[in-house]
PDB file of C-alpha atoms in Angstrom:
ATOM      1  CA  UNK A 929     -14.483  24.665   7.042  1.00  0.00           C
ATOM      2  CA  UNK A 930     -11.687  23.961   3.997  1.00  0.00           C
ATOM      3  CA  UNK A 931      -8.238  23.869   4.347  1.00  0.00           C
ATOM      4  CA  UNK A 932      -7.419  26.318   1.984  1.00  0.00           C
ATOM      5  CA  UNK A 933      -6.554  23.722  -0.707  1.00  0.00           C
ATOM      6  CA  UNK A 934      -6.653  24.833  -4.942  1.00  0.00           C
ATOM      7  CA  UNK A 935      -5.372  22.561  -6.955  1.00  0.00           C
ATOM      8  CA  UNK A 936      -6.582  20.279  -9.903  1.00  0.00           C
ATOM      9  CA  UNK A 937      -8.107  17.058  -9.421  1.00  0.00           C
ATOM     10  CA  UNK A 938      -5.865  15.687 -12.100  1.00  0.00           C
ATOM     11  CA  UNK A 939      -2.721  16.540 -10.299  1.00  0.00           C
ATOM     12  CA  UNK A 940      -4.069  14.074  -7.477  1.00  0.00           C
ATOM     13  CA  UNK A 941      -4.790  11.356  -9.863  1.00  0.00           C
ATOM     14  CA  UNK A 942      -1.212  11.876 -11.611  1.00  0.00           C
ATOM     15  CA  UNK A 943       0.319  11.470  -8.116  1.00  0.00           C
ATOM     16  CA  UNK A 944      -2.115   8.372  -7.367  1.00  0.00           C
ATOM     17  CA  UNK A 945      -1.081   6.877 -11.132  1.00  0.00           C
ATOM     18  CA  UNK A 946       2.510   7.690 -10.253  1.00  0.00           C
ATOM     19  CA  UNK A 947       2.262   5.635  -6.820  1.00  0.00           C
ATOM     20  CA  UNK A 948       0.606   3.028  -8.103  1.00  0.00           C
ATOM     21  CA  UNK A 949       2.910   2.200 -11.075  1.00  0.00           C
ATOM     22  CA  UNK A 950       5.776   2.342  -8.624  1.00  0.00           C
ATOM     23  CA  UNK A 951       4.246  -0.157  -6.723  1.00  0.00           C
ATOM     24  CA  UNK A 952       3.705  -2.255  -9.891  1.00  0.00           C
ATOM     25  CA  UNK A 953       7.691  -2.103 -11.167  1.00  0.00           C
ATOM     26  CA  UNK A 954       8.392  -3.186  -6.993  1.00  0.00           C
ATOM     27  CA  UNK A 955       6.296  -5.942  -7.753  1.00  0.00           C
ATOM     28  CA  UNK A 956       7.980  -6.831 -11.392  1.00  0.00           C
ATOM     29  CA  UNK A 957      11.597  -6.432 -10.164  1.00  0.00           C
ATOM     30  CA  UNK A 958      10.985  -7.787  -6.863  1.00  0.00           C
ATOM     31  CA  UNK A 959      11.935 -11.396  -6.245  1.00  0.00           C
ATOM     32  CA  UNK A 960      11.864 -11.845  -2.833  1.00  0.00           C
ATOM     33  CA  UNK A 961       8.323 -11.937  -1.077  1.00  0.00           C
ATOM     34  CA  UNK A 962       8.299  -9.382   1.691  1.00  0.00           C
ATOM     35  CA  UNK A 963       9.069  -6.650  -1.057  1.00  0.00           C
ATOM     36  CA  UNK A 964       6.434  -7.800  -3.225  1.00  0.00           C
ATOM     37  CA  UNK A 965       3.876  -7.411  -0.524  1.00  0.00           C
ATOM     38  CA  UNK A 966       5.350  -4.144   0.248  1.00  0.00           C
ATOM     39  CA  UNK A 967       5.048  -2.662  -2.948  1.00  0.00           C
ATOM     40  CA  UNK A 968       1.541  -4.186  -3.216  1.00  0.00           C
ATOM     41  CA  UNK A 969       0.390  -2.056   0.053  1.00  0.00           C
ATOM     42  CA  UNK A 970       2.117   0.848  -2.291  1.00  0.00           C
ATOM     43  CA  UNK A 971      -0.592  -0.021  -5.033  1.00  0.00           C
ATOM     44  CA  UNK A 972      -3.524  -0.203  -2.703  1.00  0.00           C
ATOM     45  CA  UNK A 973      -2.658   3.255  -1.266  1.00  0.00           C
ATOM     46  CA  UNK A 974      -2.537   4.561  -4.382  1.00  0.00           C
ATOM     47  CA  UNK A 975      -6.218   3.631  -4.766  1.00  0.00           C
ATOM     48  CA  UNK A 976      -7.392   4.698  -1.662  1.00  0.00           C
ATOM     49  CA  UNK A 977      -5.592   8.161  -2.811  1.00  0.00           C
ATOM     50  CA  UNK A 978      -7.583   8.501  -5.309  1.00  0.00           C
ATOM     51  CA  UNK A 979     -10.850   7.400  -3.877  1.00  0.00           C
ATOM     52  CA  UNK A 980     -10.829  10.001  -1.451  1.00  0.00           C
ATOM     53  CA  UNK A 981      -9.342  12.580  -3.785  1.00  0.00           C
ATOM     54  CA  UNK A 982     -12.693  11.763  -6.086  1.00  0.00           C
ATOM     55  CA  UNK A 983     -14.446  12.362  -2.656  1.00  0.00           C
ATOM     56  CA  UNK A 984     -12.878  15.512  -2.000  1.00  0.00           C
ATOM     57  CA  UNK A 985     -13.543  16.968  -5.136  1.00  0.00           C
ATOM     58  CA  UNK A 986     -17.264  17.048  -4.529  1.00  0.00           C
ATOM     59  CA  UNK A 987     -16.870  17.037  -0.985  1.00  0.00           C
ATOM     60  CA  UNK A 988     -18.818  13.908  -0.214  1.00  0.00           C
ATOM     61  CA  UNK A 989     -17.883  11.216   2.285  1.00  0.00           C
ATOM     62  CA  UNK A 990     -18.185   8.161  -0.065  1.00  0.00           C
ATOM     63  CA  UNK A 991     -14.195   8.858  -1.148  1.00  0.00           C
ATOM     64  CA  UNK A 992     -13.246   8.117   2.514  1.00  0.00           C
ATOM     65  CA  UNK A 993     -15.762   4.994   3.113  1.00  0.00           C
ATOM     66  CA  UNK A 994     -14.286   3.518  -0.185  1.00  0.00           C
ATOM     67  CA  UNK A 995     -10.665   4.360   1.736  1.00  0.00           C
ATOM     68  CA  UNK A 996     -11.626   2.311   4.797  1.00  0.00           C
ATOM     69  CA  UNK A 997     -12.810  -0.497   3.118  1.00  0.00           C
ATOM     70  CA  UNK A 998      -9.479  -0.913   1.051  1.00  0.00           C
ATOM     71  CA  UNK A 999      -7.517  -0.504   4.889  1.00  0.00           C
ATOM     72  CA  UNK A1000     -10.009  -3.745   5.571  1.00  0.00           C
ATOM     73  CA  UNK A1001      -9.159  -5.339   2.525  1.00  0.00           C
ATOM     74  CA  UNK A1002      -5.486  -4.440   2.911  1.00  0.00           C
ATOM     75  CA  UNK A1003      -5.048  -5.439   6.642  1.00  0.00           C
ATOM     76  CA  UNK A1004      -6.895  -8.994   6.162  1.00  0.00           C
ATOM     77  CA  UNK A1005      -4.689  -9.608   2.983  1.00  0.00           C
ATOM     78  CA  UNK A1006      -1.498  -9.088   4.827  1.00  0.00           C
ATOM     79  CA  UNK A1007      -2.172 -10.765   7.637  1.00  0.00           C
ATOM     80  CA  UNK A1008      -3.466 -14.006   5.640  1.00  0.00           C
ATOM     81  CA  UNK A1009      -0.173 -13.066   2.974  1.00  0.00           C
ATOM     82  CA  UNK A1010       2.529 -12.660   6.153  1.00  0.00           C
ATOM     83  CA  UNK A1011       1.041 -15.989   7.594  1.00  0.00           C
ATOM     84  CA  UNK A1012       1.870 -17.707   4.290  1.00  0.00           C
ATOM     85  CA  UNK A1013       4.955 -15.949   4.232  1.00  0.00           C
ATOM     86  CA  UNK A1014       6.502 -17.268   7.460  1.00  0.00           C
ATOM     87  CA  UNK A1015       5.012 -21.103   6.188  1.00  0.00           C
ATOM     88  CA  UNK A1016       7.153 -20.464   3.020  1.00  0.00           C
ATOM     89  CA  UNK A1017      10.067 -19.401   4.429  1.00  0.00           C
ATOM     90  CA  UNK A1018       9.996 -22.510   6.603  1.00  0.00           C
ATOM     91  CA  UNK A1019       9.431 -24.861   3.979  1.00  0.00           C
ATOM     92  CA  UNK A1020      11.770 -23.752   1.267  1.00  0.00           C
ATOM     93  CA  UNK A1021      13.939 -22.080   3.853  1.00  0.00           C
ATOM     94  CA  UNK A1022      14.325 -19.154   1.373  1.00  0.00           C
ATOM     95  CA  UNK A1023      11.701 -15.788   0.018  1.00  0.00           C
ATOM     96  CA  UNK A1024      12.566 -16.687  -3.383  1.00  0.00           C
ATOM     97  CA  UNK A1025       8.989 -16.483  -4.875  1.00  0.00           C
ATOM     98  CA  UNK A1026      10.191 -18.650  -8.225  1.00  0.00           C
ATOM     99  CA  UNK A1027      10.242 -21.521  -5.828  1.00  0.00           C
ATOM    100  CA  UNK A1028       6.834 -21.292  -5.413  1.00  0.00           C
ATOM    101  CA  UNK A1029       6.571 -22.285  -9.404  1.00  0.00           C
ATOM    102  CA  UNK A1030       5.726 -26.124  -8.976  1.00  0.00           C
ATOM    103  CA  UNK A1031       3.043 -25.192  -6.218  1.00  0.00           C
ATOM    104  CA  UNK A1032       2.728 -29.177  -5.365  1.00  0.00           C
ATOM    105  CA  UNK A1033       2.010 -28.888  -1.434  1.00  0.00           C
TER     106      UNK A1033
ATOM    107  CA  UNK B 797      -1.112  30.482  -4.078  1.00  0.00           C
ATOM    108  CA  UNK B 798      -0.864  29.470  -0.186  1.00  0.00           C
ATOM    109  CA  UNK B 799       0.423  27.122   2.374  1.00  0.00           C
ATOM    110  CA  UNK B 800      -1.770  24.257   1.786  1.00  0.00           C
ATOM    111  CA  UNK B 801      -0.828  24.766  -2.179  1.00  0.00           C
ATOM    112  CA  UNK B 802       2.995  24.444  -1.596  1.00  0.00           C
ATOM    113  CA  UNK B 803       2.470  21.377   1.265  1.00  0.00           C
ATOM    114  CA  UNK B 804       0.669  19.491  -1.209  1.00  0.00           C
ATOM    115  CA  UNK B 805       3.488  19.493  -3.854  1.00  0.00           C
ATOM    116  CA  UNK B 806       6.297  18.807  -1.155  1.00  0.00           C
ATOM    117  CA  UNK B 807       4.424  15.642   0.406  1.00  0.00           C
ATOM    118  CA  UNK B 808       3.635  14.388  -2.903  1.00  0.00           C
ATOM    119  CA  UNK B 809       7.643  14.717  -3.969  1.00  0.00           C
ATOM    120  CA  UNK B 810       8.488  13.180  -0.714  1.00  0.00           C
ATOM    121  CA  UNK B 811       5.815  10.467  -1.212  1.00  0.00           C
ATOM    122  CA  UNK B 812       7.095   9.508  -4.752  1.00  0.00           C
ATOM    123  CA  UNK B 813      10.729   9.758  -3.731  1.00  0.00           C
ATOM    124  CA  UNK B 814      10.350   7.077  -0.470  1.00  0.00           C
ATOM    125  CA  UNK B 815       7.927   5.152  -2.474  1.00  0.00           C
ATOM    126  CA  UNK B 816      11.071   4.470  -5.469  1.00  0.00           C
ATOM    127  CA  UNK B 817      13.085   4.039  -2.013  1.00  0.00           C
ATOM    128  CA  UNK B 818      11.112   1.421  -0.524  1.00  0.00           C
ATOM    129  CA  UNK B 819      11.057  -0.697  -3.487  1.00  0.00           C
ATOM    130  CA  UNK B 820      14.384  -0.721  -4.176  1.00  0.00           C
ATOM    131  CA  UNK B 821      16.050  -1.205  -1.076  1.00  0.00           C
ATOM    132  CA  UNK B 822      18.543  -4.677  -0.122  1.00  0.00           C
ATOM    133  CA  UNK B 823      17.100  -4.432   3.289  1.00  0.00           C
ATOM    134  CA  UNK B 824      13.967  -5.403   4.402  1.00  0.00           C
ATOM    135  CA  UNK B 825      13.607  -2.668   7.421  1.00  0.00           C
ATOM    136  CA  UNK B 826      15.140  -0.192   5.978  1.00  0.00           C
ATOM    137  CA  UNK B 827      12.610  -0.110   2.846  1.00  0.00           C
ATOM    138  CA  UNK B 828       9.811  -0.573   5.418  1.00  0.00           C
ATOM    139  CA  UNK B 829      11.096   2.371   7.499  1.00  0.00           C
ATOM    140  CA  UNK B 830      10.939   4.148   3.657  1.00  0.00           C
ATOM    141  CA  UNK B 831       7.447   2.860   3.414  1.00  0.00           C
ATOM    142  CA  UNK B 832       6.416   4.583   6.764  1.00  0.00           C
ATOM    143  CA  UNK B 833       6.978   7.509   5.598  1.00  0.00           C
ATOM    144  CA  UNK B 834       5.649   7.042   2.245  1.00  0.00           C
ATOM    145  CA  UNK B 835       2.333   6.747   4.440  1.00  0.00           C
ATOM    146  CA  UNK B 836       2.966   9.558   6.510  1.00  0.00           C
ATOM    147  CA  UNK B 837       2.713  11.990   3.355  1.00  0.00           C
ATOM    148  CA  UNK B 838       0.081  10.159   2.201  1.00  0.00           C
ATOM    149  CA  UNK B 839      -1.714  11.203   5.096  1.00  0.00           C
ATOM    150  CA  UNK B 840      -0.685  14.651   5.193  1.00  0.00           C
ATOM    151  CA  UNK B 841      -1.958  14.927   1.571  1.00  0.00           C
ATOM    152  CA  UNK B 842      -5.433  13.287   2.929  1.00  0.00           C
ATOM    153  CA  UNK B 843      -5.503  16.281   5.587  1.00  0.00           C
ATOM    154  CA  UNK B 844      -5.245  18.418   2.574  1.00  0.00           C
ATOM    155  CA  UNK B 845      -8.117  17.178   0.930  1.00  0.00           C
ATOM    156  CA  UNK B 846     -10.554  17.861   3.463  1.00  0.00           C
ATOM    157  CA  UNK B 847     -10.400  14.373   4.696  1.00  0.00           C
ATOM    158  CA  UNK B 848      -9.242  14.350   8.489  1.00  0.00           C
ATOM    159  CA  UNK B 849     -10.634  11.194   9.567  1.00  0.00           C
ATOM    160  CA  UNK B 850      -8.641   9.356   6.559  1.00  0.00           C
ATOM    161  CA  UNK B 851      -5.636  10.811   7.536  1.00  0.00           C
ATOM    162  CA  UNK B 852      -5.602   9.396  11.161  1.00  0.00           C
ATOM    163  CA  UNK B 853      -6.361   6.245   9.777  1.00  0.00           C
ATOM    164  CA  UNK B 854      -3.933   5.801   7.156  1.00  0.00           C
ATOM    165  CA  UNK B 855      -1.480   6.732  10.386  1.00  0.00           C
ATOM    166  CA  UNK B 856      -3.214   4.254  13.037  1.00  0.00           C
ATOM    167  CA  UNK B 857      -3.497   1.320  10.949  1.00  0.00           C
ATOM    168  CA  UNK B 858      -1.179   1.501   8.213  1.00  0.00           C
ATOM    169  CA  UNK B 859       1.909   3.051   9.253  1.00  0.00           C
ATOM    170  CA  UNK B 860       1.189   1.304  12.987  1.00  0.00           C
ATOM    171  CA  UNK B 861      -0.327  -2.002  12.472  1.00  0.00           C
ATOM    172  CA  UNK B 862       0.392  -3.217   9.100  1.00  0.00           C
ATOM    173  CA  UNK B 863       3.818  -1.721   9.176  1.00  0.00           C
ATOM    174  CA  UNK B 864       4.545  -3.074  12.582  1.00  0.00           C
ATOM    175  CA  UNK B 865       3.023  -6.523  11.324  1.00  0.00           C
ATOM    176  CA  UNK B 866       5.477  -6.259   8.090  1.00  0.00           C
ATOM    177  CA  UNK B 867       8.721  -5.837  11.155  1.00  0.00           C
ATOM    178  CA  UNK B 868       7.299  -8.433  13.148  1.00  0.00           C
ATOM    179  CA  UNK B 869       7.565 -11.254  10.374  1.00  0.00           C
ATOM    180  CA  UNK B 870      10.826  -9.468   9.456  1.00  0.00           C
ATOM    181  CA  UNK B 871      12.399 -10.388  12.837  1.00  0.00           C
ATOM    182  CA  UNK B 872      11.165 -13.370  13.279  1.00  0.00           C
ATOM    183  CA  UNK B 873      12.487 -14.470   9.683  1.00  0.00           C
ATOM    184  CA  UNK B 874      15.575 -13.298  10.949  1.00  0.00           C
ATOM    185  CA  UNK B 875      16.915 -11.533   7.678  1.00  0.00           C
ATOM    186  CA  UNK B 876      20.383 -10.200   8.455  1.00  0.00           C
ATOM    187  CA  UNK B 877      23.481  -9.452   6.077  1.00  0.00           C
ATOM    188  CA  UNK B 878      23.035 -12.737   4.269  1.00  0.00           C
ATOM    189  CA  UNK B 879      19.677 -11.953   3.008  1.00  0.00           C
ATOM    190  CA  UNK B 880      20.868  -8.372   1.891  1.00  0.00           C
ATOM    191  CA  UNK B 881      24.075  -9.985   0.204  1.00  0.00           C
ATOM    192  CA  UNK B 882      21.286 -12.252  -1.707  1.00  0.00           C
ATOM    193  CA  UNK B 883      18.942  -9.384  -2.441  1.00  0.00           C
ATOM    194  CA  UNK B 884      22.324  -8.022  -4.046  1.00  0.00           C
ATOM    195  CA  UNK B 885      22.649 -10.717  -6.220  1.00  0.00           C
ATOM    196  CA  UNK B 886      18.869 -10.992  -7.179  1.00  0.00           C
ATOM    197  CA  UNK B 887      18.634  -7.567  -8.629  1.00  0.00           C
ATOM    198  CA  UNK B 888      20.884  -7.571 -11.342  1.00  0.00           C
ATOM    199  CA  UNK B 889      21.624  -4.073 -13.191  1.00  0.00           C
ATOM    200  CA  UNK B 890      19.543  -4.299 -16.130  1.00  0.00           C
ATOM    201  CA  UNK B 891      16.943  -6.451 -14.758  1.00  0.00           C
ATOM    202  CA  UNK B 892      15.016  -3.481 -14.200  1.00  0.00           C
ATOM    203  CA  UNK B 893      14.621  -1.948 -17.792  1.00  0.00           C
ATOM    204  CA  UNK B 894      11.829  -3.842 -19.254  1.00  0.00           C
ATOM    205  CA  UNK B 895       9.564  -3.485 -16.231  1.00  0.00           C
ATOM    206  CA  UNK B 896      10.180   0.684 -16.446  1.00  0.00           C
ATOM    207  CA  UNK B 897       9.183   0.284 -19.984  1.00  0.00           C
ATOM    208  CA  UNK B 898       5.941  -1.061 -19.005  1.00  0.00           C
ATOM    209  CA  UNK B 899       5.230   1.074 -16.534  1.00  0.00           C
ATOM    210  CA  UNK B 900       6.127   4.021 -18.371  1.00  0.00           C
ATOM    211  CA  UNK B 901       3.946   2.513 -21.010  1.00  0.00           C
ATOM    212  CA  UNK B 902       1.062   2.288 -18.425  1.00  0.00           C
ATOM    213  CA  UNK B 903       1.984   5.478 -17.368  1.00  0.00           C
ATOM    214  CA  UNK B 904       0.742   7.316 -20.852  1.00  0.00           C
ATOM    215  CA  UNK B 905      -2.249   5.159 -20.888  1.00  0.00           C
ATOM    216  CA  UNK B 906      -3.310   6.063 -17.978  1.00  0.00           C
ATOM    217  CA  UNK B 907      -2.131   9.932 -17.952  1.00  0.00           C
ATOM    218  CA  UNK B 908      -4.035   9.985 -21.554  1.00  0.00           C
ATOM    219  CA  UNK B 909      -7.415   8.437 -19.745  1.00  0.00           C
ATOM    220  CA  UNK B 910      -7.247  11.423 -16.901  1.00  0.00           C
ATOM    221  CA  UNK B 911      -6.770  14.274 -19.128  1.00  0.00           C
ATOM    222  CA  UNK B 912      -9.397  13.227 -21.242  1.00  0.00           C
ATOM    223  CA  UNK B 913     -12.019  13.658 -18.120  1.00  0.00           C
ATOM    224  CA  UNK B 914     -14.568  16.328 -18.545  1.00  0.00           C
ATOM    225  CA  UNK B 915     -15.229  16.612 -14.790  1.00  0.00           C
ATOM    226  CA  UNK B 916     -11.560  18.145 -13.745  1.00  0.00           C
ATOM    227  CA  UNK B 917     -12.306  20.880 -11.372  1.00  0.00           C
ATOM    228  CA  UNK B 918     -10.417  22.145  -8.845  1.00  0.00           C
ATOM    229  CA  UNK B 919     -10.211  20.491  -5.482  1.00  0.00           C
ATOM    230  CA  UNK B 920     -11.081  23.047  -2.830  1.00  0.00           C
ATOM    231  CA  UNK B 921     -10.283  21.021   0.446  1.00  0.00           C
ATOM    232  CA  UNK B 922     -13.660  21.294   2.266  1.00  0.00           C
ATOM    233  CA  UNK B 923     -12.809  19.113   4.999  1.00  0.00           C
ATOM    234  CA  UNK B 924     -15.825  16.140   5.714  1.00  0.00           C
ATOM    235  CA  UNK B 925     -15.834  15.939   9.331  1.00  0.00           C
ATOM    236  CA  UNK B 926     -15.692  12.498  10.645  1.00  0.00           C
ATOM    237  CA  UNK B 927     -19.335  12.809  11.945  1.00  0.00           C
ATOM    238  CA  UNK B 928     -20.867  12.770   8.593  1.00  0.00           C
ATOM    239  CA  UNK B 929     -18.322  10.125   7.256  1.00  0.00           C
ATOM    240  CA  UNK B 930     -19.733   7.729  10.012  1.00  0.00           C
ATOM    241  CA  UNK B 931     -23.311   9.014   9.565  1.00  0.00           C
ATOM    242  CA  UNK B 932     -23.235   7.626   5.744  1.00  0.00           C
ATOM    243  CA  UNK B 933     -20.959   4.486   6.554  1.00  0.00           C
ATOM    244  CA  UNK B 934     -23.601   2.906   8.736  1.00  0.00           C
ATOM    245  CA  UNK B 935     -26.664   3.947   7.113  1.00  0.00           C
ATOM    246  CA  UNK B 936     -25.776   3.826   2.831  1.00  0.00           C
ATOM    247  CA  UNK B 937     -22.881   1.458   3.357  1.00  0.00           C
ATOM    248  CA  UNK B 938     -24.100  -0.767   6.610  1.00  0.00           C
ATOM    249  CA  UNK B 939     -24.271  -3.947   4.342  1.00  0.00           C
ATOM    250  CA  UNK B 940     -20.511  -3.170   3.559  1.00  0.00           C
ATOM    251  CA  UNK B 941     -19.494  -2.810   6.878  1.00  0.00           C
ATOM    252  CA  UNK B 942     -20.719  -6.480   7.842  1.00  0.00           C
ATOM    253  CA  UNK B 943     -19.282  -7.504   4.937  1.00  0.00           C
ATOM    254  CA  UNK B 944     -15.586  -6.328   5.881  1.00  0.00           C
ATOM    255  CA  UNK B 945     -16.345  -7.126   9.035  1.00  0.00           C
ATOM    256  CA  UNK B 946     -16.773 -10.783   7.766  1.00  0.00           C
ATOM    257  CA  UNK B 947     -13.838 -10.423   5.670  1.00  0.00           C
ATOM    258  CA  UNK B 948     -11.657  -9.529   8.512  1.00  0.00           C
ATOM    259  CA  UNK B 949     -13.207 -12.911  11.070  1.00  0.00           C
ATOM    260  CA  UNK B 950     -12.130 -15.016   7.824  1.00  0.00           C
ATOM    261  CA  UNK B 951      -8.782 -13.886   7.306  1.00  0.00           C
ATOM    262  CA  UNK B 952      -8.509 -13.892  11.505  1.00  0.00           C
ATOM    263  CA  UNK B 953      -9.165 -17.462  11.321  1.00  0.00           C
ATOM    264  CA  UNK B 954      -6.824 -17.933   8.368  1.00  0.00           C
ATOM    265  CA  UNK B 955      -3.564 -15.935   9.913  1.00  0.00           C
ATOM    266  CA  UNK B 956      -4.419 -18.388  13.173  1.00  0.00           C
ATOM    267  CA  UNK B 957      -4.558 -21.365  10.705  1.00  0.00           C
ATOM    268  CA  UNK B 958      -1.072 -21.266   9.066  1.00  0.00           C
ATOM    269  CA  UNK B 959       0.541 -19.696  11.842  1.00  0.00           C
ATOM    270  CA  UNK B 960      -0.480 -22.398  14.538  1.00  0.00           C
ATOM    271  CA  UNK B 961       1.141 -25.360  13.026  1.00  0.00           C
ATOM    272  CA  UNK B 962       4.740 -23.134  12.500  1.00  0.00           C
ATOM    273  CA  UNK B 963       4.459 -22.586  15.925  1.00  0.00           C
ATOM    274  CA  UNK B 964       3.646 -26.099  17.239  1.00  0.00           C
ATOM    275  CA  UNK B 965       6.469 -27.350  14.898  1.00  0.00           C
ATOM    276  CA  UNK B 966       8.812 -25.336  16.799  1.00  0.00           C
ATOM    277  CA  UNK B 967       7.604 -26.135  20.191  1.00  0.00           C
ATOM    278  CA  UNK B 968       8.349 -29.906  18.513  1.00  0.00           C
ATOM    279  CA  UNK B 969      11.973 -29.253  18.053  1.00  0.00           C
TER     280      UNK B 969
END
């Protein structure tokens, strides 16, 4: 079974290098935490993108194992990330991450 | 020259554009509603590539957990028209141009490192039912499934940990 797909692994990695250095500029220009983490899930789906488009390629199911083990990674880091999040926000009673700068408790 | 052909370049425009949306947005839901369906292409290009089972996860547990976790802390942070008036005056005009230097920087480096691959090919979309996907993952990669699943009891008990005592504070006041 195929889905009737032709196109050139590199065009998949161009869209993956494209996502992923979106995500990167969120992250530079980004000040305020919640849109940091955002763009970071941006990054990591980027990756998985082109794990399983390496996968696809030779039609192997190691692409999409690689994929679900980034969703682990992903979905522990945000929870432990969103935690420290709402902690932050009640401390400094702001997202501003340059706060964060003197890290003393 | 076919349906599939033409579906791939449209979710991958649509991905890109909601991606630079989501990013650059003053308001938190609104760039997470962006992000949604930054995932949603995502997944259709996954069905593309041959990789159903992908697909429905990248739907199940990004767009509907992690998402819904992202709203969740969203609302209970409570950002309303203050927080977008602040956003306002945290991205200056300007602030921007050195980080799209880099990444357009990044961008060569990295386009320059693909085309130089000998093993481009094209990508034919022979789907990898989910059967054989969970065949390999718990026989080749078992000791990488305890692993996550180890990874995902720690940060359990750390998400309990530092949301307890904001909770118990509150219940305080």
């Amino acid at each position: 079974m195929t889905t009737a797909l032709s196109i050139p692994l590199e065009h998949v990695f161009f869209l993956a290098i494209i996502l992923f250095l979106i995500g990167a500029f969120g992250v530079l220009i980004r000040r305020n935490i919640i849109f940091m983490l955002l763009s970071l899930e941006i990054m990591m789906n980027a990756c998985g993108l082109a794990f399983v488009a390496a996968g696809a390629r030779w039609a192997e199911p190691d692409g999409q194992i690689m994929f679900m083990f980034i969703l682990a990674l992903a979905a522990a880091e945000v929870a432990v990330a969103l935690g420290l999040v709402v902690q932050f926000a009640r401390r400094f009673e702001t997202l501003d991450i340059d706060r964060a700068e003197e890290l003393n408790g | 020259m076919n349906l599939s052909f033409f579906l791939f370049y449209i979710s991958a425009a649509v991905a890109i554009t909601t991606a630079i949306m989501a990013v650059t947005r003053k308001n938190a839901s609104h760039a997470l509603i962006y992000l949604v369906v930054t995932l949603l292409s995502i997944a259709v290009i996954f069905f593309l590539l041959g990789a159903p089972f992908a697909a429905a996860l990248e739907i199940v547990i990004y767009a509907g957990a992690i998402v819904v976790l992202f709203l969740f802390v969203v609302m209970m942070l409570n950002l309303g028209r203050s927080s977008v008036a602040r956003e306002s005056q945290w991205l200056r005009p300007g602030m921007w141009v050195l980080p799209a230097i880099l990444s357009g920087v990044l961008f060569i480096v990295f386009g320059y490192t693909v085309l130089q691959t000998e093993n481009s090919a094209m990508i034919e979309g022979q789907v990898v039912p989910p059967k054989e996907v969970g065949t390999v993952l718990f026989h080749e990669y078992l000791l990488g499934v305890e692993l996550a699943g180890v990874l995902l009891l720690a940060a359990l008990v750390g998400a309990f940990h530092l949301g307890r005592r904001y909770l118990e504070e509150r219940r305080e006041n």
